[in-house]
mmCIF file of C-alpha atoms and ligand atoms in Angstrom:
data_model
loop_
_atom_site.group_PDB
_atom_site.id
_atom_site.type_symbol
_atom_site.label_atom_id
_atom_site.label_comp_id
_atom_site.label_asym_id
_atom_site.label_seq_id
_atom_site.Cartn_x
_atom_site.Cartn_y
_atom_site.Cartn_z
ATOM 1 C CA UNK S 1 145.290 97.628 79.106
ATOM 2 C CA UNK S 2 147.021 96.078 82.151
ATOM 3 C CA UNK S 3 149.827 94.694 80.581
ATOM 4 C CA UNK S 4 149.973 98.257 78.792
ATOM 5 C CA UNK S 5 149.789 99.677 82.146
ATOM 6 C CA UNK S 6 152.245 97.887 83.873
ATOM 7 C CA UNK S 7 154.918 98.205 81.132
ATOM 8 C CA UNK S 8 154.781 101.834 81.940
ATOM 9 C CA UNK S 9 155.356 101.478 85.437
ATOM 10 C CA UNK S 10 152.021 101.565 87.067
ATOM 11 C CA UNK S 11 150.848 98.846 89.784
ATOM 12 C CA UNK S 12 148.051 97.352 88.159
ATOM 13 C CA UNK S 13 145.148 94.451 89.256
ATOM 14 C CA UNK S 14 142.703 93.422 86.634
ATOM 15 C CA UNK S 15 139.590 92.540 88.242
ATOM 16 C CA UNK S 16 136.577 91.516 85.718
ATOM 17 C CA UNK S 17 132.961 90.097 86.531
ATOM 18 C CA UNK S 18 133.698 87.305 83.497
ATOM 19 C CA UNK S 19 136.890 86.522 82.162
ATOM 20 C CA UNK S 20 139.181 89.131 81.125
ATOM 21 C CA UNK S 21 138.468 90.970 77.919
ATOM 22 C CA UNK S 22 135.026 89.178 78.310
ATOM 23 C CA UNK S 23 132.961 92.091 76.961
ATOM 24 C CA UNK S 24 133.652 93.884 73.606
ATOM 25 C CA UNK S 25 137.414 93.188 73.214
ATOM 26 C CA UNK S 26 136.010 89.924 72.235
ATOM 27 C CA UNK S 27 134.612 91.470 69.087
ATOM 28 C CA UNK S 28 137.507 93.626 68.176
ATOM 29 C CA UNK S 29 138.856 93.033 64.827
ATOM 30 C CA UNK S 30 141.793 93.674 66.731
ATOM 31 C CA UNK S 31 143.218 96.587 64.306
ATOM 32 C CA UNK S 32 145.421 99.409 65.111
ATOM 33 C CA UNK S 33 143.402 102.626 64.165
ATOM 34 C CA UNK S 34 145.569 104.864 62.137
ATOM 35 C CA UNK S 35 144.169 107.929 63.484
ATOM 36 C CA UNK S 36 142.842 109.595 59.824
ATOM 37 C CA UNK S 37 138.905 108.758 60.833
ATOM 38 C CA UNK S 38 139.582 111.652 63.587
ATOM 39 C CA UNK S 39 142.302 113.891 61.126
ATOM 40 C CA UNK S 40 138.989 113.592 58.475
ATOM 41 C CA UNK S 41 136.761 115.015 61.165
ATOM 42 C CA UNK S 42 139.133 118.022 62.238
ATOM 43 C CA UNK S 43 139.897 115.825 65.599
ATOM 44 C CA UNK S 44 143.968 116.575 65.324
ATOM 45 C CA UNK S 45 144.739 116.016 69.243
ATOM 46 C CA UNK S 46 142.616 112.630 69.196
ATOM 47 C CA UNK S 47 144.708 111.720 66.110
ATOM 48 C CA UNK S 48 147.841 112.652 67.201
ATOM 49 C CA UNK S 49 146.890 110.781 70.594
ATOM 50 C CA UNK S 50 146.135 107.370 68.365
ATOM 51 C CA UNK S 51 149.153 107.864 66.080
ATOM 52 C CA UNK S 52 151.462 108.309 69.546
ATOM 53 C CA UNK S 53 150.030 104.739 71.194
ATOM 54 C CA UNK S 54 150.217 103.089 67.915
ATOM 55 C CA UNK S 55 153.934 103.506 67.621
ATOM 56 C CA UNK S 56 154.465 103.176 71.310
ATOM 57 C CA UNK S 57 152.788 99.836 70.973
ATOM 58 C CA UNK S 58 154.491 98.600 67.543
ATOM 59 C CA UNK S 59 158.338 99.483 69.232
ATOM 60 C CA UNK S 60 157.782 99.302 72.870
ATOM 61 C CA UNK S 61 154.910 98.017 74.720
ATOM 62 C CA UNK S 62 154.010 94.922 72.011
ATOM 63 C CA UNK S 63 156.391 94.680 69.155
ATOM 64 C CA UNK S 64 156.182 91.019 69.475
ATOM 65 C CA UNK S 65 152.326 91.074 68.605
ATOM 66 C CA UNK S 66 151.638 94.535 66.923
ATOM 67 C CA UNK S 67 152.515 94.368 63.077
ATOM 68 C CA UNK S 68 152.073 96.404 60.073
ATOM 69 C CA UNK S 69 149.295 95.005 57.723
ATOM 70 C CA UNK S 70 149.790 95.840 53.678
ATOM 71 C CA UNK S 71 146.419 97.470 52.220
ATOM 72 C CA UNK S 72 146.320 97.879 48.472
ATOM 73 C CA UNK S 73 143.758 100.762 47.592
ATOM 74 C CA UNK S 74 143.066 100.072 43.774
ATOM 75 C CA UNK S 75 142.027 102.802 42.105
ATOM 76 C CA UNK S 76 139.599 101.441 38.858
ATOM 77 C CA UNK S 77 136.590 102.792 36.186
ATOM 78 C CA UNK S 78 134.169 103.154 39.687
ATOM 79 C CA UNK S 79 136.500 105.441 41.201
ATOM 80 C CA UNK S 80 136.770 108.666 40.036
ATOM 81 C CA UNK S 81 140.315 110.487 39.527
ATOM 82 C CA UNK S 82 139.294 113.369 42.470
ATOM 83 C CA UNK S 83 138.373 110.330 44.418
ATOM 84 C CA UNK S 84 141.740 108.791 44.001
ATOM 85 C CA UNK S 85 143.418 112.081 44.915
ATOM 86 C CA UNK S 86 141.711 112.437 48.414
ATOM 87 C CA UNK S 87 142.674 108.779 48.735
ATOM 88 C CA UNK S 88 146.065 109.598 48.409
ATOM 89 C CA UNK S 89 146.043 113.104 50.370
ATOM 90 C CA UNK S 90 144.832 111.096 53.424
ATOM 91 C CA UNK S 91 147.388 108.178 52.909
ATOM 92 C CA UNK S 92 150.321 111.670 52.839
ATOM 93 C CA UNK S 93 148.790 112.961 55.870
ATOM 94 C CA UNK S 94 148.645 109.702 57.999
ATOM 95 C CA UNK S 95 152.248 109.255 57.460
ATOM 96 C CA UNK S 96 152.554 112.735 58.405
ATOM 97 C CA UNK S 97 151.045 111.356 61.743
ATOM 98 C CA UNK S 98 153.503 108.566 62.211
ATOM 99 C CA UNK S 99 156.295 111.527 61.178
ATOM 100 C CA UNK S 100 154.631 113.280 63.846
ATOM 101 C CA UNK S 101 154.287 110.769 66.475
ATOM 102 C CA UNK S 102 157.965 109.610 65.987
ATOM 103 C CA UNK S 103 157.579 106.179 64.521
ATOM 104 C CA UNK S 104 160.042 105.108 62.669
ATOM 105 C CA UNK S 105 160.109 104.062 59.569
ATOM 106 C CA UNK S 106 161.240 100.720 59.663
ATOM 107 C CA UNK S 107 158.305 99.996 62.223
ATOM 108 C CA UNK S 108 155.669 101.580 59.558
ATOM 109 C CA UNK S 109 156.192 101.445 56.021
ATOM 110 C CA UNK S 110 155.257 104.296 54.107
ATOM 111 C CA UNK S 111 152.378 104.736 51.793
ATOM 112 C CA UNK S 112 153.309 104.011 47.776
ATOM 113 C CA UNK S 113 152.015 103.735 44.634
ATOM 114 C CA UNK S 114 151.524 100.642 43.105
ATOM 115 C CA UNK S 115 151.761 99.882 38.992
ATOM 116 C CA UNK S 116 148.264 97.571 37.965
ATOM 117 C CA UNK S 117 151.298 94.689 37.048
ATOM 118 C CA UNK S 118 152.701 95.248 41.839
ATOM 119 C CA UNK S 119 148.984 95.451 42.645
ATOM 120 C CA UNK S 120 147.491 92.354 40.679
ATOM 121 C CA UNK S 121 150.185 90.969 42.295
ATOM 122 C CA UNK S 122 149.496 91.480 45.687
ATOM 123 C CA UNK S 123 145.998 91.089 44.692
ATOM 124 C CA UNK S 124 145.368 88.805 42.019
ATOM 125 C CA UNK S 125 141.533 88.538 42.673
ATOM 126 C CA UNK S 126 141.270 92.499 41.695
ATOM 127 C CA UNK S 127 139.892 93.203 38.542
ATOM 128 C CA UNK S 128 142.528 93.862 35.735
ATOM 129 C CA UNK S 129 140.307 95.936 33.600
ATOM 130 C CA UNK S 130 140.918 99.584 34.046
ATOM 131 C CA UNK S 131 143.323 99.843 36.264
ATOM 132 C CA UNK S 132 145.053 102.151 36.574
ATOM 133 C CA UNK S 133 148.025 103.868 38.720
ATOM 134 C CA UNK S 134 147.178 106.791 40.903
ATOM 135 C CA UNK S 135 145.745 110.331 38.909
HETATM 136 C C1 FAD U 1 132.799 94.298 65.995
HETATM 137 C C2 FAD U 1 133.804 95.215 66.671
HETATM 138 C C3 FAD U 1 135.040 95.411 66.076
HETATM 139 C C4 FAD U 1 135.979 96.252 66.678
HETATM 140 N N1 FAD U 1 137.187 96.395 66.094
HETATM 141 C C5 FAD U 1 138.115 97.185 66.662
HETATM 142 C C6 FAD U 1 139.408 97.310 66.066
HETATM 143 O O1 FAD U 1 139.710 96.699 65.053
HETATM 144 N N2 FAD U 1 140.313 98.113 66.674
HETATM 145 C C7 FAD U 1 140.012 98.781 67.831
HETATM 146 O O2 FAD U 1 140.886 99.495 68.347
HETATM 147 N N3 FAD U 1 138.784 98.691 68.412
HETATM 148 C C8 FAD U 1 137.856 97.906 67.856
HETATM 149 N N4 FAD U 1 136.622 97.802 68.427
HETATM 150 C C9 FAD U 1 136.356 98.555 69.663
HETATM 151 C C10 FAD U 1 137.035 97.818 70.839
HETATM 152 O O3 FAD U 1 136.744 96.435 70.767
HETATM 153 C C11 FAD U 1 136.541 98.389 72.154
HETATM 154 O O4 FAD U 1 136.744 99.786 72.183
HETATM 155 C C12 FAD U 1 137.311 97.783 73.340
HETATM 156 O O5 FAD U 1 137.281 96.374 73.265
HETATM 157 C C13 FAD U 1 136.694 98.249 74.646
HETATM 158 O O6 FAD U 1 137.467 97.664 75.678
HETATM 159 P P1 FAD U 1 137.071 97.887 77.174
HETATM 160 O O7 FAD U 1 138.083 97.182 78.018
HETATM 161 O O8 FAD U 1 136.838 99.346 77.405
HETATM 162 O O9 FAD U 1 135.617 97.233 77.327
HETATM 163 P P2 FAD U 1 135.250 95.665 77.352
HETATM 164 O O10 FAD U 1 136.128 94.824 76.489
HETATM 165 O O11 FAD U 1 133.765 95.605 77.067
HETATM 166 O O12 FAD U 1 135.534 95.243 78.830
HETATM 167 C C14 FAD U 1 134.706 95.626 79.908
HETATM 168 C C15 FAD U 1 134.802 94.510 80.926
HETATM 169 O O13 FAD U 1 134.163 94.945 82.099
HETATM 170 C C16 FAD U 1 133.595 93.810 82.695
HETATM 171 N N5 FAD U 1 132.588 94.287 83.612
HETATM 172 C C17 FAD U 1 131.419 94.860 83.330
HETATM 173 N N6 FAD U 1 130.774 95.181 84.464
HETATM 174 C C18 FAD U 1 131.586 94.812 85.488
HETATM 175 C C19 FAD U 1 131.473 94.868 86.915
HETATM 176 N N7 FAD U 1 130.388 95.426 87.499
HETATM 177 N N8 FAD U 1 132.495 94.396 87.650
HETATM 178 C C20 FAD U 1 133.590 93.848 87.085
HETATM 179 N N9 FAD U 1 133.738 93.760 85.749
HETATM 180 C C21 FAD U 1 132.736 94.228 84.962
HETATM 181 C C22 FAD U 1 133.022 93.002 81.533
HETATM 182 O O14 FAD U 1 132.905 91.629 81.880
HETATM 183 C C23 FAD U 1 134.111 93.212 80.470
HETATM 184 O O15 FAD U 1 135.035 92.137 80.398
HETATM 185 C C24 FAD U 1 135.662 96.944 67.870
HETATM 186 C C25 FAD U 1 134.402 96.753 68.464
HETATM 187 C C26 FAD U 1 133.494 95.882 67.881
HETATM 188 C C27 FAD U 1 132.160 95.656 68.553
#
């Protein structure tokens, strides 16, 4: 938060009891949120807000240490085809954050659908048995 602060022009002094990021930020899995946990509750200014410091982070503040991280969703026989189609609305609509928020492609990949043959290989521990490409 300090270096964060600082890069945007603000005099800043850390002062902690411990050392810094001593309490919680020691436990953080240390993953960008995307924003869609707020878009799924109706939250749009609190996702917006997230999907604005996320690309402010990943081409300003800490492109050296902020990077995109590939997910593969598979879609299989326990998830049902309406399942796989909310999947894939949400997936639209957080790019329609990043669209949104300015971030350019080339700093955040788009969402895309994968063949079984792309995913297995990105995944080969999945399951090959019914797989399938998005409904
Ligand atoms: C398991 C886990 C996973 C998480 N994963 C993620 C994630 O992937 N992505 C994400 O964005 N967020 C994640 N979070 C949430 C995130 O870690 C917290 O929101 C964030 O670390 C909070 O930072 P903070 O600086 O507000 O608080 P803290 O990191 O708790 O810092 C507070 C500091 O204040 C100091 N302090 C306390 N009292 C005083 C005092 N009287 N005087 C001086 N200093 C004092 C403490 O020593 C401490 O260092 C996760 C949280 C947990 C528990």
């Amino acid at each position: 938060m300090a270096l964060d602060a600082a890069t945007r022009g603000l005099t800043v002094v850390a002062v902690d009891a411990h050392d810094l990021a001593f309490g919680t930020s020691r436990w953080s899995s240390k993953l960008e949120h995307r924003g869609l946990r707020y878009l799924a509750n109706g939250q749009l200014r609190v996702a917006r807000e997230c999907a604005v410091e996320r690309g402010i982070l990943l081409t300003r503040t800490a492109p050296h240490s902020v990077h995109p991280l590939p997910m593969v969703l598979p879609l299989g026989p326990m998830v049902a085809p309406e399942q796989g189609a909310i999947g894939a609305v949400g997936l639209r609509l957080g790019d329609a954050l990043r669209v949104g928020a300015h971030t350019p492609r080339g700093a955040l990949p788009a969402p895309r659908r994968l063949s079984p043959a792309e995913a297995l290989e990105l995944a080969p521990e999945l399951h090959r048995q019914g797989l399938r490409p998005r409904d």
